[in-house]
Coordinates of C-alpha atoms in Angstrom, one line a residue:
M1 CA 6.6 -11.7 222.3
A2 CA 7.1 -9.4 219.4
G3 CA 6.7 -10.4 215.9
L4 CA 9.9 -10.5 213.6
I5 CA 9.8 -8.7 210.4
S6 CA 8.3 -11.1 207.7
R7 CA 10.2 -13.0 205.3
D8 CA 8.0 -11.5 202.6
T9 CA 9.1 -8.0 203.6
I10 CA 12.8 -9.0 203.6
D11 CA 12.9 -10.8 200.4
A12 CA 10.8 -8.0 198.9
V13 CA 13.5 -5.2 200.2
H14 CA 16.2 -7.8 198.5
T15 CA 14.5 -7.8 195.0
T16 CA 13.4 -4.2 194.7
S17 CA 16.5 -2.4 196.1
D18 CA 19.1 -1.4 193.7
I19 CA 22.4 -1.8 195.2
I20 CA 24.1 -0.2 192.5
A21 CA 22.3 2.9 192.9
I22 CA 22.4 2.6 196.9
V23 CA 26.1 2.2 197.3
G24 CA 26.6 4.5 194.4
E25 CA 25.3 7.3 196.9
Y26 CA 28.4 6.6 199.0
T27 CA 31.1 5.9 196.7
K28 CA 31.6 6.3 192.8
L29 CA 31.1 3.2 191.1
T30 CA 32.4 2.3 187.7
K31 CA 31.4 -0.2 185.4
R32 CA 33.8 -2.7 184.3
S33 CA 31.7 -5.5 182.6
G34 CA 28.0 -6.8 182.5
N35 CA 26.4 -5.7 186.3
D36 CA 30.1 -5.6 187.9
W37 CA 30.9 -2.4 189.3
W38 CA 34.1 -1.2 191.4
G39 CA 34.8 1.8 193.6
C40 CA 37.0 2.9 196.4
C41 CA 35.9 1.2 199.5
P42 CA 33.5 3.8 201.7
F43 CA 34.5 1.5 204.9
H44 CA 38.2 2.6 204.9
N45 CA 40.6 4.7 203.6
E46 CA 42.0 3.7 199.8
K47 CA 43.0 5.2 196.7
S48 CA 42.9 2.3 194.5
A49 CA 39.6 0.7 193.8
S50 CA 39.4 -2.6 195.7
F51 CA 35.5 -2.4 196.5
H52 CA 33.4 -4.5 194.0
V53 CA 29.7 -4.7 194.0
D54 CA 27.7 -7.3 191.7
G55 CA 24.6 -6.0 190.3
D56 CA 23.2 -9.1 189.7
K57 CA 23.8 -11.3 192.8
K58 CA 23.4 -8.0 194.6
F59 CA 26.5 -8.1 197.2
Y60 CA 29.4 -6.2 197.8
Y61 CA 32.9 -7.1 198.6
C62 CA 35.9 -5.1 199.8
F63 CA 39.4 -6.9 198.8
G64 CA 41.0 -4.5 201.1
C65 CA 39.4 -4.5 204.6
H66 CA 37.1 -7.7 203.5
A67 CA 33.9 -5.7 204.2
S68 CA 31.2 -7.6 202.6
G69 CA 27.4 -8.3 202.4
D70 CA 24.0 -7.6 201.1
V71 CA 22.2 -4.1 200.6
I72 CA 20.8 -4.5 204.1
K73 CA 24.1 -5.2 205.8
F74 CA 25.5 -2.3 203.7
I75 CA 23.1 0.1 205.3
M76 CA 23.4 -1.1 208.6
E77 CA 27.3 -0.5 208.5
I78 CA 27.2 2.8 206.3
E79 CA 24.4 4.4 208.5
K80 CA 25.0 2.6 211.8
L81 CA 21.4 1.0 211.9
S82 CA 20.3 -1.7 213.5
Y83 CA 19.0 -4.7 211.2
T84 CA 15.4 -3.7 211.7
D85 CA 15.9 -0.2 211.1
A86 CA 18.0 -0.7 207.7
V87 CA 14.9 -2.9 206.6
H88 CA 12.8 0.1 207.5
S89 CA 14.8 2.5 205.8
L90 CA 15.1 0.5 202.4
A91 CA 11.6 -0.5 202.5
K92 CA 10.4 3.2 202.8
R93 CA 12.8 4.1 199.9
A94 CA 11.3 1.5 197.6
G95 CA 7.6 2.0 198.9
I96 CA 7.3 -1.4 200.6
E97 CA 4.9 -2.4 203.4
V98 CA 6.6 -3.4 206.0
T99 CA 4.7 -6.6 207.6
Y100 CA 5.4 -9.0 210.5
S101 CA 5.4 -12.8 211.0
G102 CA 2.4 -14.0 212.9
G103 CA 0.4 -10.9 211.9
Q104 CA 2.2 -9.5 215.1
L105 CA 3.2 -5.9 215.3
P106 CA 7.0 -5.3 216.6
E107 CA 7.4 -4.3 220.3
K108 CA 7.3 -0.7 220.8
S109 CA 10.4 1.0 222.3
K110 CA 10.4 4.5 223.6
D111 CA 12.5 5.6 220.8
D112 CA 10.3 3.7 217.9
G113 CA 8.9 5.8 215.2
L114 CA 10.2 9.3 216.9
K115 CA 12.9 9.7 214.5
D116 CA 10.7 9.9 211.6
E117 CA 8.1 12.1 213.4
L118 CA 10.8 14.5 214.2
I119 CA 12.1 14.7 210.6
D120 CA 8.5 15.1 209.7
L121 CA 8.1 18.1 212.2
Y122 CA 11.3 19.5 210.9
E123 CA 10.3 19.2 207.4
R124 CA 7.0 20.7 208.2
T125 CA 8.7 23.7 210.4
A126 CA 11.1 24.3 207.5
G127 CA 8.3 25.2 205.1
M128 CA 6.6 27.2 207.5
F129 CA 9.7 29.4 208.2
H130 CA 10.4 29.6 204.3
Y131 CA 6.8 31.1 203.9
L132 CA 7.4 33.4 206.7
L133 CA 10.4 34.8 205.0
T134 CA 9.1 34.9 201.5
Q135 CA 5.4 35.9 201.9
T136 CA 4.9 37.7 205.1
D137 CA 5.5 41.4 206.4
G138 CA 7.2 40.0 209.3
G139 CA 9.9 38.3 207.1
K140 CA 10.6 41.3 205.0
P141 CA 13.8 42.6 207.2
A142 CA 15.3 39.2 207.1
L143 CA 14.5 39.1 203.4
A144 CA 16.1 42.3 202.9
Y145 CA 19.2 41.3 204.6
I146 CA 19.6 38.3 202.9
T147 CA 18.9 40.0 199.2
G148 CA 21.3 42.5 200.4
R149 CA 23.8 39.9 200.6
G150 CA 23.7 39.3 197.0
I151 CA 21.4 36.1 197.4
T152 CA 19.1 35.4 194.5
T153 CA 15.5 34.3 195.0
E154 CA 16.6 31.0 193.3
I155 CA 19.0 30.3 196.0
I156 CA 16.6 31.2 198.7
E157 CA 14.3 28.7 197.4
K158 CA 16.6 25.7 196.8
F159 CA 18.1 26.0 200.3
K160 CA 14.7 26.6 201.6
L161 CA 15.7 29.8 203.8
G162 CA 13.4 30.9 206.5
Y163 CA 12.5 33.4 209.1
A164 CA 12.0 32.5 212.8
P165 CA 9.2 34.8 214.3
A166 CA 10.5 37.5 216.9
D167 CA 7.8 36.4 219.3
R168 CA 9.5 33.7 221.2
K169 CA 5.9 31.9 222.0
W170 CA 4.5 32.0 218.5
L171 CA 6.0 28.8 217.3
K172 CA 4.7 26.5 220.3
N173 CA 1.1 28.1 219.7
F174 CA 1.2 27.4 216.0
L175 CA 2.2 23.6 216.7
H176 CA -0.3 23.4 219.1
E177 CA -2.8 24.3 216.5
K178 CA -1.7 21.6 214.5
N179 CA -2.2 19.0 217.2
Y180 CA 1.4 18.1 218.4
S181 CA 1.8 17.5 222.0
D182 CA 3.8 19.0 224.6
D183 CA 5.5 16.1 225.3
F184 CA 6.7 15.6 222.0
L185 CA 7.5 18.9 221.3
E186 CA 9.7 18.8 224.5
K187 CA 11.9 16.1 222.6
S188 CA 12.1 18.2 219.4
G189 CA 14.8 20.6 220.4
L190 CA 13.1 23.4 219.0
F191 CA 12.4 24.8 222.5
S192 CA 14.2 25.9 225.5
K193 CA 14.9 23.2 227.9
N194 CA 14.4 25.6 230.9
Y195 CA 11.5 27.4 229.4
P196 CA 9.5 24.7 227.2
D197 CA 6.8 27.3 225.7
V198 CA 9.8 29.7 224.4
S199 CA 11.3 28.8 221.0
F200 CA 15.1 28.0 220.5
F201 CA 15.2 30.3 217.5
S202 CA 13.6 33.7 217.4
D203 CA 14.0 36.7 215.1
R204 CA 16.5 34.8 213.0
L205 CA 17.3 34.1 209.4
M206 CA 16.7 30.5 209.4
F207 CA 19.1 27.8 207.7
P208 CA 17.5 24.5 207.3
I209 CA 20.3 21.4 207.6
F210 CA 19.7 18.5 205.3
D211 CA 20.5 15.1 205.6
R212 CA 22.0 13.4 202.5
R213 CA 18.7 12.6 201.2
G214 CA 17.5 16.0 201.7
Q215 CA 15.5 15.9 204.5
C216 CA 15.5 18.7 207.1
V217 CA 17.0 17.5 210.2
A218 CA 18.0 20.5 211.9
F219 CA 18.6 24.3 211.9
G220 CA 20.9 26.9 212.0
G221 CA 19.8 30.5 212.7
R222 CA 21.7 34.1 212.2
L223 CA 21.0 37.1 214.5
L224 CA 19.6 40.0 212.5
Y225 CA 19.3 42.5 215.3
G226 CA 20.5 43.1 218.8
D227 CA 23.0 41.3 221.0
G228 CA 23.4 37.6 221.5
P229 CA 25.3 34.7 219.4
K230 CA 25.8 35.6 215.7
Y231 CA 24.7 31.9 214.8
L232 CA 22.6 29.6 216.9
N233 CA 22.7 25.7 215.8
S234 CA 20.8 22.8 216.8
G235 CA 22.5 20.5 219.2
D236 CA 22.5 16.6 218.7
L237 CA 19.3 14.9 218.3
M238 CA 18.0 11.7 217.6
Q239 CA 17.9 12.4 213.6
Y240 CA 21.2 14.7 213.6
K241 CA 24.7 14.5 214.9
K242 CA 26.3 17.6 213.5
G243 CA 29.9 15.9 213.7
E244 CA 28.3 13.3 211.3
T245 CA 27.0 16.0 208.9
L246 CA 28.0 18.3 206.3
Y247 CA 25.4 21.2 205.4
A248 CA 24.7 21.2 201.6
F249 CA 26.3 17.8 200.9
N250 CA 22.7 16.8 199.5
F251 CA 23.2 19.6 196.8
A252 CA 26.8 19.0 196.3
K253 CA 27.3 15.2 196.4
N254 CA 26.6 14.8 192.2
A255 CA 29.2 17.5 191.8
I256 CA 31.9 16.3 194.2
R257 CA 31.4 13.0 192.6
E258 CA 31.9 14.6 189.1
E259 CA 34.6 16.9 190.0
K260 CA 36.4 14.6 192.6
K261 CA 36.8 17.4 194.7
V262 CA 35.1 19.3 197.6
I263 CA 35.5 22.8 199.0
L264 CA 35.1 22.7 202.8
C265 CA 34.1 26.6 203.8
E266 CA 33.5 28.2 207.1
G267 CA 29.8 28.3 207.5
Y268 CA 26.2 28.6 205.8
M269 CA 26.5 32.0 203.8
D270 CA 29.8 31.0 202.4
C271 CA 28.6 27.6 201.3
I272 CA 25.7 29.3 199.7
A273 CA 27.8 32.0 198.1
Y274 CA 30.0 29.1 196.2
H275 CA 26.7 27.5 195.0
Q276 CA 25.1 30.7 193.7
C277 CA 28.6 31.2 191.8
G278 CA 28.1 27.7 190.1
I279 CA 30.7 26.2 192.4
N280 CA 28.4 23.4 193.5
Y281 CA 30.6 21.0 195.3
A282 CA 31.0 23.2 198.4
V283 CA 30.1 22.3 202.1
A284 CA 30.4 23.1 205.4
P285 CA 31.3 21.3 208.6
L286 CA 28.6 23.0 210.6
G287 CA 30.4 25.0 213.2
T288 CA 32.3 22.6 214.5
A289 CA 36.2 21.4 214.0
L290 CA 36.3 19.1 210.9
T291 CA 36.0 15.4 212.1
E292 CA 36.8 11.8 210.9
E293 CA 33.0 11.1 210.2
Q294 CA 32.7 14.3 208.2
L295 CA 35.5 13.1 205.8
R296 CA 33.8 9.7 205.8
I297 CA 31.1 11.1 204.0
V298 CA 33.2 12.4 201.1
R299 CA 35.5 9.4 201.2
G300 CA 35.0 7.6 197.6
F301 CA 33.7 10.4 196.1
A302 CA 36.4 13.2 196.3
D303 CA 40.4 12.6 196.4
T304 CA 41.2 16.3 196.8
I305 CA 39.7 18.6 199.5
L306 CA 40.1 22.4 199.2
L307 CA 39.8 24.4 202.4
S308 CA 38.2 27.8 202.4
F309 CA 38.1 29.3 205.9
D310 CA 38.2 32.5 207.0
S311 CA 41.7 34.8 207.1
D312 CA 41.3 35.7 210.8
T313 CA 43.2 34.0 213.4
A314 CA 40.5 31.4 214.2
G315 CA 40.2 30.9 210.4
Q316 CA 43.8 30.0 210.1
E317 CA 43.9 27.7 213.1
A318 CA 40.9 25.6 211.4
T319 CA 42.8 25.5 208.3
K320 CA 45.8 24.0 210.0
R321 CA 43.8 21.5 211.9
A322 CA 41.7 20.6 209.1
I323 CA 45.0 19.9 206.7
Y324 CA 46.4 17.6 209.4
L325 CA 43.4 15.6 209.4
C326 CA 42.7 15.6 205.8
R327 CA 46.2 14.4 205.1
K328 CA 46.1 11.7 207.9
N329 CA 43.0 10.4 206.0
N330 CA 45.1 10.6 202.4
F331 CA 43.3 13.4 200.9
T332 CA 45.2 15.8 198.6
V333 CA 44.7 19.2 200.1
K334 CA 44.6 22.6 198.7
I335 CA 44.2 26.1 200.3
I336 CA 41.8 28.6 198.6
R337 CA 43.2 32.2 199.2
L338 CA 40.3 34.6 199.0
S339 CA 41.1 38.2 197.4
G340 CA 39.8 41.5 198.5
G341 CA 37.6 39.8 201.1
K342 CA 37.4 38.1 204.4
D343 CA 35.1 35.6 203.2
P344 CA 33.3 34.0 199.9
A345 CA 30.2 35.9 200.7
E346 CA 31.8 39.3 200.5
I347 CA 33.8 38.5 197.7
M348 CA 30.7 37.4 195.6
L349 CA 28.9 40.5 196.7
N350 CA 31.7 42.7 196.5
Y351 CA 33.8 41.5 193.3
G352 CA 31.4 39.1 191.5
K353 CA 31.7 35.6 190.3
E354 CA 34.5 35.6 188.5
T355 CA 36.8 36.6 191.3
L356 CA 35.6 33.7 193.7
T357 CA 36.0 31.3 190.5
N358 CA 39.6 32.3 190.2
D359 CA 40.6 32.2 193.6
V360 CA 39.1 28.6 193.6
K361 CA 41.2 27.8 190.5
N362 CA 44.3 29.6 191.8
A363 CA 44.2 27.1 195.0
I364 CA 48.0 26.4 196.3
V365 CA 49.0 23.1 197.8
D366 CA 49.0 22.9 201.7
S367 CA 52.7 22.9 202.0
D368 CA 53.2 26.0 200.5
Y369 CA 50.4 27.7 202.5
L370 CA 52.0 26.3 205.7
L371 CA 55.6 27.4 204.9
S372 CA 54.4 31.0 203.9
R373 CA 52.5 31.0 207.6
L374 CA 55.4 29.7 209.4
G375 CA 57.7 32.4 207.8
E376 CA 55.5 34.9 208.6
T377 CA 54.9 33.5 212.4
F378 CA 58.7 32.9 213.4
P379 CA 61.8 35.0 212.6
V380 CA 63.0 32.5 209.9
S381 CA 66.1 34.8 209.5
T382 CA 67.6 33.6 212.6
P383 CA 68.7 30.0 213.5
E384 CA 66.1 29.8 216.5
G385 CA 63.5 31.1 214.2
K386 CA 64.2 28.3 211.5
M387 CA 64.3 25.7 214.2
K388 CA 60.9 26.6 215.5
A389 CA 59.3 26.6 212.1
S390 CA 60.8 23.3 211.0
L391 CA 59.5 21.9 214.3
E392 CA 56.0 23.3 213.3
F393 CA 56.2 21.9 209.9
F394 CA 57.3 18.6 211.1
Q395 CA 53.8 18.1 212.4
Y396 CA 52.4 18.5 209.1
V397 CA 55.2 15.9 207.5
D398 CA 54.2 13.5 210.3
A399 CA 50.5 13.5 208.8
L400 CA 51.7 12.6 205.3
Q401 CA 50.9 9.1 204.5
S402 CA 53.8 7.9 202.2
D403 CA 57.7 8.3 202.5
I404 CA 58.0 9.8 199.2
Q405 CA 55.5 12.5 200.4
K406 CA 57.5 13.1 203.5
Q407 CA 60.9 13.3 201.8
S408 CA 59.4 15.8 199.2
C409 CA 58.3 18.2 201.9
L410 CA 61.4 17.7 203.8
D411 CA 63.3 18.8 200.7
Q412 CA 60.7 21.8 200.4
L413 CA 61.6 22.8 203.9
S414 CA 65.0 23.1 203.2
Q415 CA 64.6 25.2 200.1
A416 CA 62.2 27.4 201.8
F417 CA 64.3 28.2 204.7
N418 CA 67.7 27.9 203.2
L419 CA 68.7 24.8 205.2
K420 CA 70.8 21.8 204.4
P421 CA 68.7 18.8 203.8
E422 CA 70.9 16.2 206.0
A423 CA 70.4 18.6 209.1
V424 CA 66.9 18.8 208.4
K425 CA 66.3 14.9 208.2
R426 CA 68.5 14.4 211.3
D427 CA 66.3 16.9 213.2
F428 CA 63.0 15.3 211.5
E429 CA 64.5 11.8 212.9
N430 CA 65.0 13.0 216.1
R431 CA 62.2 15.8 216.6
D432 CA 61.0 14.9 219.9
S433 CA 64.3 15.0 221.6
V434 CA 64.9 18.1 219.6
R435 CA 61.5 19.8 221.1
E436 CA 62.7 18.5 224.5
R437 CA 66.1 20.3 224.3
L438 CA 64.5 23.6 223.1
K439 CA 61.5 23.3 225.6
I440 CA 59.0 24.0 223.2
R441 CA 55.8 23.1 224.8
Q442 CA 52.8 22.5 222.3
Q443 CA 49.3 23.4 223.5
P444 CA 46.9 20.9 223.8
D445 CA 45.5 21.6 220.5
N446 CA 48.9 21.6 218.9
R447 CA 48.6 25.5 218.7
T448 CA 51.9 27.5 218.3
F449 CA 50.6 30.4 215.9
A450 CA 50.6 33.4 218.2
T451 CA 47.1 35.2 218.7
T452 CA 47.5 38.6 217.4
L453 CA 46.2 41.5 219.4
N454 CA 44.6 43.6 216.9
A455 CA 42.7 46.8 217.9
E456 CA 39.5 45.3 218.7
L457 CA 40.8 42.7 220.9
R458 CA 43.4 45.2 222.6
T459 CA 40.0 47.2 223.2
V460 CA 38.1 44.7 224.9
L461 CA 41.1 43.3 226.9
A462 CA 41.6 46.9 228.1
V463 CA 38.1 46.5 229.7
F464 CA 39.0 43.2 231.5
A465 CA 41.7 45.3 232.9
D466 CA 39.3 48.1 234.1
L467 CA 36.0 46.3 234.3
G468 CA 34.4 49.5 235.0
Q469 CA 35.0 50.6 231.5
Y470 CA 32.2 48.1 230.2
K471 CA 29.4 50.6 230.6
V472 CA 31.3 53.2 228.5
M473 CA 31.7 50.5 225.9
R474 CA 28.4 48.8 225.8
A475 CA 26.6 52.4 225.6
E476 CA 28.9 53.2 222.3
I477 CA 29.1 49.8 220.4
T478 CA 27.1 46.1 220.1
S479 CA 28.5 42.7 219.1
N480 CA 27.3 43.2 215.5
D481 CA 29.9 45.9 215.5
F482 CA 32.9 43.6 216.1
E483 CA 34.8 41.9 213.1
D484 CA 37.1 39.6 215.2
P485 CA 35.2 36.6 216.5
L486 CA 37.5 36.2 219.4
A487 CA 36.9 40.0 220.3
K488 CA 33.2 39.4 219.8
K489 CA 33.1 36.4 222.0
L490 CA 34.8 38.3 224.9
F491 CA 32.3 41.0 224.2
I492 CA 29.3 38.7 224.7
I493 CA 31.0 37.3 227.8
L494 CA 30.7 40.8 229.2
E495 CA 27.4 41.3 228.1
D496 CA 26.1 38.0 229.8
C497 CA 27.8 38.9 233.0
F498 CA 26.5 42.5 232.8
R499 CA 23.1 41.2 232.4
E500 CA 23.4 38.9 235.4
K501 CA 24.8 41.7 237.5
T502 CA 28.1 39.8 238.0
V503 CA 30.9 41.6 236.2
S504 CA 33.7 40.0 238.0
I505 CA 36.8 38.2 236.8
S506 CA 35.7 34.8 238.5
S507 CA 32.2 35.5 236.8
I508 CA 34.0 36.2 233.4
L509 CA 36.2 33.0 233.6
D510 CA 33.2 30.7 234.7
H511 CA 31.3 32.0 231.1
A512 CA 34.6 31.2 229.3
D513 CA 34.0 28.0 227.3
D514 CA 37.3 26.9 226.7
E515 CA 40.9 27.1 228.5
E516 CA 42.6 29.1 226.1
T517 CA 40.0 31.9 226.2
G518 CA 40.4 31.8 229.8
R519 CA 44.3 31.6 229.5
L520 CA 44.2 34.7 227.4
I521 CA 42.2 36.7 230.1
T522 CA 44.4 36.1 232.9
R523 CA 47.5 36.4 231.0
V524 CA 46.8 39.7 230.0
I525 CA 45.8 40.8 233.3
S526 CA 48.4 39.6 235.1
S527 CA 50.9 41.2 232.4
G528 CA 49.6 44.6 233.6
E529 CA 49.8 45.6 229.9
F530 CA 46.7 47.6 230.1
S531 CA 46.8 48.5 233.6
Q532 CA 48.3 52.1 232.5
N533 CA 45.8 54.4 230.3
S534 CA 43.2 51.6 229.9
S535 CA 40.4 54.5 229.6
R536 CA 42.3 56.1 226.7
I537 CA 42.8 52.8 225.1
V538 CA 39.2 51.8 225.4
Q539 CA 38.0 55.3 224.2
D540 CA 40.2 55.0 220.9
G541 CA 39.2 51.6 220.3
I542 CA 35.4 52.2 220.5
K543 CA 35.9 55.1 218.0
L544 CA 37.7 52.9 215.6
I545 CA 35.4 49.8 216.0
K546 CA 32.7 52.4 215.4
R547 CA 34.5 53.7 212.3
N548 CA 35.0 50.1 210.6
A549 CA 31.4 48.9 211.3
L550 CA 30.0 52.6 209.5
E551 CA 32.4 51.8 206.9
K552 CA 30.9 48.1 206.5
K553 CA 27.4 49.6 206.6
R554 CA 28.1 52.1 203.9
N555 CA 29.9 49.6 201.6
I556 CA 26.7 47.3 202.0
L557 CA 24.4 50.4 200.8
V558 CA 27.0 51.4 197.8
N559 CA 27.2 47.8 196.7
R560 CA 23.3 47.7 196.4
I561 CA 23.4 50.7 194.2
R562 CA 26.3 49.3 192.0
L563 CA 24.3 46.1 191.7
F564 CA 20.9 48.0 190.8
N565 CA 19.2 46.9 193.6
P566 CA 16.5 49.4 194.7
V567 CA 17.5 51.8 197.4
T568 CA 14.9 53.3 199.5
P569 CA 14.6 56.9 200.5
E570 CA 15.2 56.2 203.8
E571 CA 18.3 54.2 202.9
Q572 CA 19.7 57.2 201.0
Q573 CA 19.2 59.1 203.8
Q574 CA 20.9 56.4 206.1
L575 CA 24.0 56.5 203.4
K576 CA 24.4 60.4 203.6
E577 CA 24.2 59.9 207.8
L578 CA 26.8 56.9 207.7
I579 CA 29.1 59.1 205.7
S580 CA 28.9 62.2 207.8
E581 CA 29.1 60.0 211.0
K582 CA 32.3 58.3 209.6
M583 CA 33.9 61.7 208.8
N584 CA 33.4 62.7 212.4
L585 CA 34.9 59.7 213.6
D586 CA 38.0 59.9 211.0
S587 CA 38.5 63.6 212.4
T588 CA 38.7 62.5 216.4
L589 CA 40.8 59.5 215.3
K590 CA 43.5 62.0 213.9
Q591 CA 43.6 64.4 216.6

C-alpha cells in the first residue's frame, strides 16, 4: 500500500505558505484591517469584492459563491490539481521536503513527476535556443530578422527569444548527448510523431511560452524562409494547455493588477512590441480564439479589456467574437484602432512608441466600434440594411449583463441609424421571430460580416477555378509574399497538394481545416465567377502581389536606415534592385 504524505509535511506547508501572497497572484487583494484582506473572487464573475482572506487564520471565504478553504484547497481549485499535487506544488515553492507516513514512498503512476521533468526539459531547451540565436553564426539570420523588426537586445533577453537549427535531427542528437532517453523525448512534444528523430521546430525564430510562474512550458516558432505555416505552436501537453494560457502573462500580471486593465493582442510579436514600448499589460491568446479559461486568468486583476487584433477580415471577426465573450463575463471592453499600420509591431517600427501609446489611449468603447463596422457592412441608408445591422447588434446587446447597459446600447443604436427607440425596443424583444421572418440565417460561429475578395484572394481563387495556373503562380511567388491570411492559407493548401501530387478539388477540400474555407472554395467555383479570363486574373494578381511584397521589403530596409541601423553593402545593393524591380512591375501594371 502506498504511503501518504506525512502530517509533518502538511503542517509545514500550512505554516510556511503565505496565503495572502499566493491568493494575491490570482486576484488583487486590499487590506482592510489587521491581516484581513478582500478582493474579487477568482472563482466566479463579480464586480464588488466579496472574497475574504484571513492572513492570520490562513483561510479564505467568498460571500458570493461560498468558495472556502485553506491554502491547499485554494491551489487545488484554482490550478485544477489533486490534493497530492497541490501539496507538492506548495512544498516546492516553500523549499519543503515532502516526506511520507511510515517512511513509505508514494505509489508511482505513469505520469508521476513527468510534468516537472518536461518543464525542466523545456527550460533547458529554451536556454539552448536562446544561446544559438544570440551567440552563434547559425542564429545570425534570425537575429538580423528580429532586430530588423526593431526589437532590442533587452527584450530579446527578457522574452528569451531563440533559434531552432535548420538541421531537423540536431536537437535529438544534442539531447541524446545530455542523456535524455528516446522514450522520454517521444512524450515531450518536441519531435514529429511520425518521425521521432525529426524536430518539430527547425530553422525558426523561437518564442518560449511561459506559465504564470515564468517556467517555459511550450514553444511557438516563426518561419524565416521558404514555404510552410508562418507559425508553428506546441500542441497541448501535460504541462501546457493553450486554451488555458496567455502569452506573456508572467511578465504582465503586475502591470495588469496596477492598471486594472489588460490588452489582448494577436500574437507573439504584437505582444512583445507593446512591452518594448512600455505598455506592459499586454498578453496574447496563443493563436486560438479567446476562451473562458483565459479570461479567468485575468479576472480579479482587471475590469477592462482592450482588444488589439489585426484590421484584416480575420482580425475583425476575432474582435467581434472576443467582444461578445468578454461582455458575457462582465468586462468593460474597448477597441484599439491602430493607425498607420496593420499591427502593433509594424507601428512600433514605422512610427515609434508615441504613436502606439496614443492608439492605446484613444481606444474606443466596443459599442461604437461595432456600430461603425455595421455601418460599413450593411446598406444602412435602406430599411432592410438598417434591419440587418440592428439584428447583428442585438447579439451584442444580448451579451451585456445589466438592463441599464442593454437600454443604453439600444438607444445608441437608435441614434446611430436614425431609428425610433420604440421600434428598436419592439424588434429587440421579438428578435428571434424577426430573424425568422426575414430568413436571416446565422452561420455556426455567428458570422455575418461578408468576406471581402481582395486582390490576393481573387488571385488564389482564380487558380482554384483553373488549377493548371498553380504552376505559374508558384514559380513567381511564395506564401511569404501574401499579406491576407486567408489567401496565404489557401496558397499553402495548394502547395501541400502540389507536393503530394494530388492537385484536385477533392484533395484541396480534404486539406481545408474548417467548413467555412471549404464553403468559400466550392461557392466560388460553383458561381463561375473566375471561369472566364482566369489566366489574366492570375497574371495581374501575381504582379500586384509581387509589387506589394517588394514594397514591404523596401520599407524594412528604409526603416533600418532611418533608425540608424547598420546597412551592409549587400543590403544597399538589394535595395537598389528592389526599387528597380518594383518600377518594372509598376510599369506593367499600368499597361
